[in-house]
Amino acid sequence: AQSVTQPDIHITVSEGASLELRCNYSYGATPYLFWYVQSPGQGLQLLLKYFSGDTLVQGIKGFEAEFKRSQSSFNLRKPSVHWSDAAEYFCAVGQSGTYKYIFGTGTRLKVLA
Amino acid sequence: DTAVSQTPKYLVTQMGNDKSIKCEQNLGHDTMYWYKQDSKKFLKIMFSYNNKELIINETVPNRFSPKSPDKAHLNLHINSLELGDSAVYFCASKGQIVNEQFFGPGTRLTVL
């Protein structure tokens, strides 16, 4: 069965430090992969997505993610975190040809000044 | 213009009541979803409609009844509300070609 794992429930980084949020998925074929961000009291905003092609994808707000098929991973990175990046981050996987999306349990990012 | 809108934003009600949440999208998308986000932020799909037809129903209690009067609207009616229904409910939509979902701002439901 399809699944998404975000192993880190909470991550704390200092402002200006680099960030990597982990995401592992389980899916037989090439999945559609997404990262969403949810600020407190807000809905989910798409940061970036991977469908095919270049395995390093760029997103909004300076985020990027790399699809590694051999590791079944789609980790999110940012070279220098800003205080406004504090939020909940969700990795999600979609199935080609269906309408269903599975979300990870989220990683809460805290940014220290 | 808001792409996916939900009303109300907050809903506080007593156990046993019946309530509805409305969702509208102006993106011209064919597919709409309802998700439930619990207190631990876990996001679980409940229903999906494609062109007004139910295509996903994830073992949700039958007290929950989605209704799609047209492909721009997907409403959620909940009968006999229970304490465990307290959560944030998100509506989302997806286009036919682009495989990404656009989310509404959420409706925080509190059952007392």
PDB file of C-alpha atoms in Angstrom:
ATOM      1  CA  ALA A   1       0.000   0.000   0.000  1.00  0.00           C
ATOM      2  CA  GLN A   2       1.056   3.528  -0.671  1.00  0.00           C
ATOM      3  CA  SER A   3       2.509   5.421   2.301  1.00  0.00           C
ATOM      4  CA  VAL A   4       4.460   8.533   3.178  1.00  0.00           C
ATOM      5  CA  THR A   5       6.780   8.834   6.159  1.00  0.00           C
ATOM      6  CA  GLN A   6       8.134  12.016   7.630  1.00  0.00           C
ATOM      7  CA  PRO A   7      10.451  10.739  10.354  1.00  0.00           C
ATOM      8  CA  ASP A   8      10.942  14.083  12.093  1.00  0.00           C
ATOM      9  CA  ILE A   9       7.932  15.373  14.017  1.00  0.00           C
ATOM     10  CA  HIS A  10       9.715  18.519  15.176  1.00  0.00           C
ATOM     11  CA  ILE A  11      12.814  20.283  13.896  1.00  0.00           C
ATOM     12  CA  THR A  12      14.405  23.394  15.366  1.00  0.00           C
ATOM     13  CA  VAL A  13      16.973  25.435  13.480  1.00  0.00           C
ATOM     14  CA  SER A  14      18.531  28.833  13.945  1.00  0.00           C
ATOM     15  CA  GLU A  15      17.708  31.599  11.536  1.00  0.00           C
ATOM     16  CA  GLY A  16      20.199  31.580   8.698  1.00  0.00           C
ATOM     17  CA  ALA A  17      21.024  27.902   9.122  1.00  0.00           C
ATOM     18  CA  SER A  18      20.384  25.338   6.425  1.00  0.00           C
ATOM     19  CA  LEU A  19      17.390  23.021   6.564  1.00  0.00           C
ATOM     20  CA  GLU A  20      16.563  19.545   5.379  1.00  0.00           C
ATOM     21  CA  LEU A  21      13.203  17.901   5.996  1.00  0.00           C
ATOM     22  CA  ARG A  22      12.987  14.218   5.245  1.00  0.00           C
ATOM     23  CA  CYS A  23      10.300  12.398   3.346  1.00  0.00           C
ATOM     24  CA  ASN A  24      10.209   8.738   2.369  1.00  0.00           C
ATOM     25  CA  TYR A  25       7.481   7.140   0.338  1.00  0.00           C
ATOM     26  CA  SER A  26       6.353   3.679  -0.557  1.00  0.00           C
ATOM     27  CA  TYR A  27       4.941   3.259  -4.039  1.00  0.00           C
ATOM     28  CA  GLY A  28       5.442   0.773  -6.834  1.00  0.00           C
ATOM     29  CA  ALA A  29       5.698   3.159  -9.758  1.00  0.00           C
ATOM     30  CA  THR A  30       7.025   6.672 -10.122  1.00  0.00           C
ATOM     31  CA  PRO A  31       4.845   8.759  -7.875  1.00  0.00           C
ATOM     32  CA  TYR A  32       3.789  12.352  -8.036  1.00  0.00           C
ATOM     33  CA  LEU A  33       5.482  14.017  -5.066  1.00  0.00           C
ATOM     34  CA  PHE A  34       4.605  17.248  -3.338  1.00  0.00           C
ATOM     35  CA  TRP A  35       5.676  19.429  -0.453  1.00  0.00           C
ATOM     36  CA  TYR A  36       3.128  21.694   1.183  1.00  0.00           C
ATOM     37  CA  VAL A  37       3.540  24.269   3.933  1.00  0.00           C
ATOM     38  CA  GLN A  38       0.896  25.175   6.477  1.00  0.00           C
ATOM     39  CA  SER A  39       1.366  28.333   8.509  1.00  0.00           C
ATOM     40  CA  PRO A  40      -0.537  28.558  11.799  1.00  0.00           C
ATOM     41  CA  GLY A  41      -4.258  28.912  11.213  1.00  0.00           C
ATOM     42  CA  GLN A  42      -3.848  28.722   7.455  1.00  0.00           C
ATOM     43  CA  GLY A  43      -4.530  26.283   4.671  1.00  0.00           C
ATOM     44  CA  LEU A  44      -1.899  24.312   2.804  1.00  0.00           C
ATOM     45  CA  GLN A  45       0.234  26.029   0.206  1.00  0.00           C
ATOM     46  CA  LEU A  46       2.142  24.100  -2.428  1.00  0.00           C
ATOM     47  CA  LEU A  47       5.902  24.631  -2.201  1.00  0.00           C
ATOM     48  CA  LEU A  48       6.984  22.383  -5.039  1.00  0.00           C
ATOM     49  CA  LYS A  49       6.167  19.210  -6.912  1.00  0.00           C
ATOM     50  CA  TYR A  50       7.841  16.430  -8.836  1.00  0.00           C
ATOM     51  CA  PHE A  51       6.216  14.506 -11.645  1.00  0.00           C
ATOM     52  CA  SER A  52       9.097  13.503 -13.905  1.00  0.00           C
ATOM     53  CA  GLY A  53      12.315  14.798 -15.443  1.00  0.00           C
ATOM     54  CA  ASP A  54      14.982  16.631 -13.501  1.00  0.00           C
ATOM     55  CA  THR A  55      15.169  15.106 -10.047  1.00  0.00           C
ATOM     56  CA  LEU A  56      16.082  18.397  -8.390  1.00  0.00           C
ATOM     57  CA  VAL A  57      13.063  20.667  -8.328  1.00  0.00           C
ATOM     58  CA  GLN A  58      12.894  24.282  -7.323  1.00  0.00           C
ATOM     59  CA  GLY A  59       9.951  25.728  -5.510  1.00  0.00           C
ATOM     60  CA  ILE A  60       8.710  28.925  -4.007  1.00  0.00           C
ATOM     61  CA  LYS A  61      10.272  30.760  -1.057  1.00  0.00           C
ATOM     62  CA  GLY A  62      13.757  29.443  -1.886  1.00  0.00           C
ATOM     63  CA  PHE A  63      12.939  25.775  -1.260  1.00  0.00           C
ATOM     64  CA  GLU A  64      14.146  22.861  -3.334  1.00  0.00           C
ATOM     65  CA  ALA A  65      13.687  19.115  -3.157  1.00  0.00           C
ATOM     66  CA  GLU A  66      15.484  16.162  -4.645  1.00  0.00           C
ATOM     67  CA  PHE A  67      13.819  12.969  -5.797  1.00  0.00           C
ATOM     68  CA  LYS A  68      16.007   9.923  -5.159  1.00  0.00           C
ATOM     69  CA  ARG A  69      14.390   6.826  -6.551  1.00  0.00           C
ATOM     70  CA  SER A  70      16.976   4.467  -5.048  1.00  0.00           C
ATOM     71  CA  GLN A  71      16.203   5.778  -1.569  1.00  0.00           C
ATOM     72  CA  SER A  72      12.476   6.376  -2.129  1.00  0.00           C
ATOM     73  CA  SER A  73      13.032   9.846  -0.780  1.00  0.00           C
ATOM     74  CA  PHE A  74      11.975  13.363  -1.605  1.00  0.00           C
ATOM     75  CA  ASN A  75      13.730  15.576   0.927  1.00  0.00           C
ATOM     76  CA  LEU A  76      13.056  19.283   1.168  1.00  0.00           C
ATOM     77  CA  ARG A  77      15.951  21.700   1.565  1.00  0.00           C
ATOM     78  CA  LYS A  78      16.594  25.373   2.056  1.00  0.00           C
ATOM     79  CA  PRO A  79      20.099  26.837   2.306  1.00  0.00           C
ATOM     80  CA  SER A  80      19.217  29.631   4.747  1.00  0.00           C
ATOM     81  CA  VAL A  81      16.095  29.588   6.865  1.00  0.00           C
ATOM     82  CA  HIS A  82      14.130  32.728   7.695  1.00  0.00           C
ATOM     83  CA  TRP A  83      12.008  33.217  10.803  1.00  0.00           C
ATOM     84  CA  SER A  84       8.928  33.323   8.575  1.00  0.00           C
ATOM     85  CA  ASP A  85       9.589  29.714   7.519  1.00  0.00           C
ATOM     86  CA  ALA A  86       8.342  28.473  10.887  1.00  0.00           C
ATOM     87  CA  ALA A  87       5.356  26.310   9.984  1.00  0.00           C
ATOM     88  CA  GLU A  88       4.166  22.751   9.480  1.00  0.00           C
ATOM     89  CA  TYR A  89       5.502  20.995   6.385  1.00  0.00           C
ATOM     90  CA  PHE A  90       3.751  18.118   4.695  1.00  0.00           C
ATOM     91  CA  CYS A  91       5.058  15.714   2.115  1.00  0.00           C
ATOM     92  CA  ALA A  92       2.439  14.077  -0.094  1.00  0.00           C
ATOM     93  CA  VAL A  93       2.342  11.435  -2.786  1.00  0.00           C
ATOM     94  CA  GLY A  94      -0.179  11.023  -5.566  1.00  0.00           C
ATOM     95  CA  GLN A  95      -0.895   8.111  -7.803  1.00  0.00           C
ATOM     96  CA  SER A  96      -0.703   8.443 -11.530  1.00  0.00           C
ATOM     97  CA  GLY A  97      -4.099   7.786 -13.057  1.00  0.00           C
ATOM     98  CA  THR A  98      -6.029   8.110  -9.805  1.00  0.00           C
ATOM     99  CA  TYR A  99      -7.264  10.980  -7.717  1.00  0.00           C
ATOM    100  CA  LYS A 100      -5.987   9.918  -4.329  1.00  0.00           C
ATOM    101  CA  TYR A 101      -3.253  11.697  -2.391  1.00  0.00           C
ATOM    102  CA  ILE A 102      -1.557  10.445   0.752  1.00  0.00           C
ATOM    103  CA  PHE A 103      -0.056  12.932   3.177  1.00  0.00           C
ATOM    104  CA  GLY A 104       2.737  12.418   5.645  1.00  0.00           C
ATOM    105  CA  THR A 105       2.191  13.240   9.290  1.00  0.00           C
ATOM    106  CA  GLY A 106       3.983  16.551   8.963  1.00  0.00           C
ATOM    107  CA  THR A 107       7.119  18.128  10.387  1.00  0.00           C
ATOM    108  CA  ARG A 108       6.821  21.190  12.558  1.00  0.00           C
ATOM    109  CA  LEU A 109       9.651  23.629  11.974  1.00  0.00           C
ATOM    110  CA  LYS A 110      10.670  26.055  14.663  1.00  0.00           C
ATOM    111  CA  VAL A 111      13.122  28.832  13.850  1.00  0.00           C
ATOM    112  CA  LEU A 112      15.241  30.411  16.562  1.00  0.00           C
ATOM    113  CA  ALA A 113      16.195  34.063  16.248  1.00  0.00           C
TER     114      ALA A 113
ATOM    115  CA  ASP B   1     -10.063  36.416  -5.938  1.00  0.00           C
ATOM    116  CA  THR B   2      -9.847  33.453  -3.612  1.00  0.00           C
ATOM    117  CA  ALA B   3      -9.288  30.254  -5.570  1.00  0.00           C
ATOM    118  CA  VAL B   4     -10.811  27.837  -3.047  1.00  0.00           C
ATOM    119  CA  SER B   5     -13.071  29.307  -0.397  1.00  0.00           C
ATOM    120  CA  GLN B   6     -14.812  27.724   2.556  1.00  0.00           C
ATOM    121  CA  THR B   7     -17.560  28.923   4.840  1.00  0.00           C
ATOM    122  CA  PRO B   8     -17.699  29.233   7.713  1.00  0.00           C
ATOM    123  CA  LYS B   9     -14.134  29.626   8.925  1.00  0.00           C
ATOM    124  CA  TYR B  10     -15.116  28.710  12.475  1.00  0.00           C
ATOM    125  CA  LEU B  11     -18.026  26.589  13.642  1.00  0.00           C
ATOM    126  CA  VAL B  12     -18.828  25.916  17.276  1.00  0.00           C
ATOM    127  CA  THR B  13     -21.795  23.711  18.020  1.00  0.00           C
ATOM    128  CA  GLN B  14     -23.281  21.276  20.498  1.00  0.00           C
ATOM    129  CA  MET B  15     -23.153  17.498  20.317  1.00  0.00           C
ATOM    130  CA  GLY B  16     -26.057  16.054  18.411  1.00  0.00           C
ATOM    131  CA  ASN B  17     -26.549  19.047  16.131  1.00  0.00           C
ATOM    132  CA  ASP B  18     -26.433  18.958  12.332  1.00  0.00           C
ATOM    133  CA  LYS B  19     -24.161  21.363  10.486  1.00  0.00           C
ATOM    134  CA  SER B  20     -22.901  22.089   6.986  1.00  0.00           C
ATOM    135  CA  ILE B  21     -19.653  23.426   5.592  1.00  0.00           C
ATOM    136  CA  LYS B  22     -19.552  24.907   2.119  1.00  0.00           C
ATOM    137  CA  CYS B  23     -16.735  24.949  -0.400  1.00  0.00           C
ATOM    138  CA  GLU B  24     -16.437  26.738  -3.701  1.00  0.00           C
ATOM    139  CA  GLN B  25     -13.615  26.884  -6.224  1.00  0.00           C
ATOM    140  CA  ASN B  26     -13.268  29.308  -9.106  1.00  0.00           C
ATOM    141  CA  LEU B  27     -10.381  27.520 -10.803  1.00  0.00           C
ATOM    142  CA  GLY B  28     -12.497  25.570 -13.242  1.00  0.00           C
ATOM    143  CA  HIS B  29     -11.289  22.306 -11.731  1.00  0.00           C
ATOM    144  CA  ASP B  30     -13.154  19.040 -12.168  1.00  0.00           C
ATOM    145  CA  THR B  31     -12.164  17.351  -8.924  1.00  0.00           C
ATOM    146  CA  MET B  32     -12.815  18.430  -5.350  1.00  0.00           C
ATOM    147  CA  TYR B  33     -11.899  16.934  -2.002  1.00  0.00           C
ATOM    148  CA  TRP B  34     -12.673  17.039   1.679  1.00  0.00           C
ATOM    149  CA  TYR B  35      -9.914  16.376   4.185  1.00  0.00           C
ATOM    150  CA  LYS B  36     -10.025  16.175   7.960  1.00  0.00           C
ATOM    151  CA  GLN B  37      -7.060  17.434   9.977  1.00  0.00           C
ATOM    152  CA  ASP B  38      -7.036  16.268  13.565  1.00  0.00           C
ATOM    153  CA  SER B  39      -5.404  17.886  16.570  1.00  0.00           C
ATOM    154  CA  LYS B  40      -2.088  16.215  15.731  1.00  0.00           C
ATOM    155  CA  LYS B  41      -2.178  17.810  12.284  1.00  0.00           C
ATOM    156  CA  PHE B  42      -2.720  14.464  10.579  1.00  0.00           C
ATOM    157  CA  LEU B  43      -4.423  15.100   7.245  1.00  0.00           C
ATOM    158  CA  LYS B  44      -6.794  12.399   6.075  1.00  0.00           C
ATOM    159  CA  ILE B  45      -8.799  12.310   2.896  1.00  0.00           C
ATOM    160  CA  MET B  46     -12.530  11.856   3.400  1.00  0.00           C
ATOM    161  CA  PHE B  47     -14.227  12.266   0.027  1.00  0.00           C
ATOM    162  CA  SER B  48     -13.542  13.243  -3.523  1.00  0.00           C
ATOM    163  CA  TYR B  49     -15.889  14.216  -6.318  1.00  0.00           C
ATOM    164  CA  ASN B  50     -15.068  14.402  -9.995  1.00  0.00           C
ATOM    165  CA  ASN B  51     -17.573  16.263 -12.148  1.00  0.00           C
ATOM    166  CA  LYS B  52     -20.207  15.895  -9.431  1.00  0.00           C
ATOM    167  CA  GLU B  53     -19.664  12.151  -9.061  1.00  0.00           C
ATOM    168  CA  LEU B  54     -18.335  10.588  -5.890  1.00  0.00           C
ATOM    169  CA  ILE B  55     -15.047   8.841  -6.630  1.00  0.00           C
ATOM    170  CA  ILE B  56     -13.413   8.476  -3.222  1.00  0.00           C
ATOM    171  CA  ASN B  57     -15.165   7.620   0.020  1.00  0.00           C
ATOM    172  CA  GLU B  58     -12.692   6.709   2.719  1.00  0.00           C
ATOM    173  CA  THR B  59     -14.707   4.768   5.284  1.00  0.00           C
ATOM    174  CA  VAL B  60     -16.159   7.903   6.757  1.00  0.00           C
ATOM    175  CA  PRO B  61     -19.173   7.475   9.080  1.00  0.00           C
ATOM    176  CA  ASN B  62     -22.414   7.886   7.197  1.00  0.00           C
ATOM    177  CA  ARG B  63     -23.230  10.872   9.402  1.00  0.00           C
ATOM    178  CA  PHE B  64     -21.012  12.714   6.922  1.00  0.00           C
ATOM    179  CA  SER B  65     -22.671  13.366   3.588  1.00  0.00           C
ATOM    180  CA  PRO B  66     -20.946  15.305   0.832  1.00  0.00           C
ATOM    181  CA  LYS B  67     -22.980  17.005  -1.839  1.00  0.00           C
ATOM    182  CA  SER B  68     -21.788  18.474  -5.104  1.00  0.00           C
ATOM    183  CA  PRO B  69     -24.495  20.570  -6.795  1.00  0.00           C
ATOM    184  CA  ASP B  70     -22.066  21.470  -9.580  1.00  0.00           C
ATOM    185  CA  LYS B  71     -18.392  20.942 -10.173  1.00  0.00           C
ATOM    186  CA  ALA B  72     -17.471  24.277  -8.571  1.00  0.00           C
ATOM    187  CA  HIS B  73     -19.089  23.403  -5.244  1.00  0.00           C
ATOM    188  CA  LEU B  74     -18.643  20.620  -2.749  1.00  0.00           C
ATOM    189  CA  ASN B  75     -20.488  20.869   0.536  1.00  0.00           C
ATOM    190  CA  LEU B  76     -20.167  18.697   3.609  1.00  0.00           C
ATOM    191  CA  HIS B  77     -23.128  18.003   5.827  1.00  0.00           C
ATOM    192  CA  ILE B  78     -22.610  16.368   9.196  1.00  0.00           C
ATOM    193  CA  ASN B  79     -25.480  14.858  11.173  1.00  0.00           C
ATOM    194  CA  SER B  80     -25.560  14.154  14.894  1.00  0.00           C
ATOM    195  CA  LEU B  81     -22.236  15.768  15.618  1.00  0.00           C
ATOM    196  CA  GLU B  82     -19.927  14.021  18.076  1.00  0.00           C
ATOM    197  CA  LEU B  83     -17.009  15.280  20.133  1.00  0.00           C
ATOM    198  CA  GLY B  84     -14.599  13.361  17.900  1.00  0.00           C
ATOM    199  CA  ASP B  85     -15.721  15.362  14.902  1.00  0.00           C
ATOM    200  CA  SER B  86     -13.871  18.375  16.257  1.00  0.00           C
ATOM    201  CA  ALA B  87     -11.137  19.091  13.732  1.00  0.00           C
ATOM    202  CA  VAL B  88     -10.162  21.371  10.910  1.00  0.00           C
ATOM    203  CA  TYR B  89     -11.828  20.443   7.638  1.00  0.00           C
ATOM    204  CA  PHE B  90     -10.121  21.397   4.415  1.00  0.00           C
ATOM    205  CA  CYS B  91     -11.573  21.530   0.966  1.00  0.00           C
ATOM    206  CA  ALA B  92      -9.282  21.172  -2.047  1.00  0.00           C
ATOM    207  CA  SER B  93      -9.592  21.076  -5.807  1.00  0.00           C
ATOM    208  CA  LYS B  94      -7.548  19.652  -8.646  1.00  0.00           C
ATOM    209  CA  GLY B  95      -7.585  20.224 -12.365  1.00  0.00           C
ATOM    210  CA  GLN B  96      -7.794  17.572 -15.046  1.00  0.00           C
ATOM    211  CA  ILE B  97      -4.299  18.077 -16.376  1.00  0.00           C
ATOM    212  CA  VAL B  98      -2.328  19.468 -13.470  1.00  0.00           C
ATOM    213  CA  ASN B  99      -1.905  16.960 -10.665  1.00  0.00           C
ATOM    214  CA  GLU B 100      -1.633  19.368  -7.789  1.00  0.00           C
ATOM    215  CA  GLN B 101      -4.282  20.270  -5.291  1.00  0.00           C
ATOM    216  CA  PHE B 102      -5.262  23.745  -4.212  1.00  0.00           C
ATOM    217  CA  PHE B 103      -6.505  24.017  -0.654  1.00  0.00           C
ATOM    218  CA  GLY B 104      -9.055  26.221   0.981  1.00  0.00           C
ATOM    219  CA  PRO B 105      -8.311  28.037   4.251  1.00  0.00           C
ATOM    220  CA  GLY B 106     -10.027  25.415   6.383  1.00  0.00           C
ATOM    221  CA  THR B 107     -13.033  25.321   8.703  1.00  0.00           C
ATOM    222  CA  ARG B 108     -12.332  24.780  12.368  1.00  0.00           C
ATOM    223  CA  LEU B 109     -15.200  22.751  13.816  1.00  0.00           C
ATOM    224  CA  THR B 110     -15.527  22.548  17.577  1.00  0.00           C
ATOM    225  CA  VAL B 111     -18.140  20.244  19.060  1.00  0.00           C
ATOM    226  CA  LEU B 112     -18.987  20.900  22.698  1.00  0.00           C
TER     227      LEU B 112
END
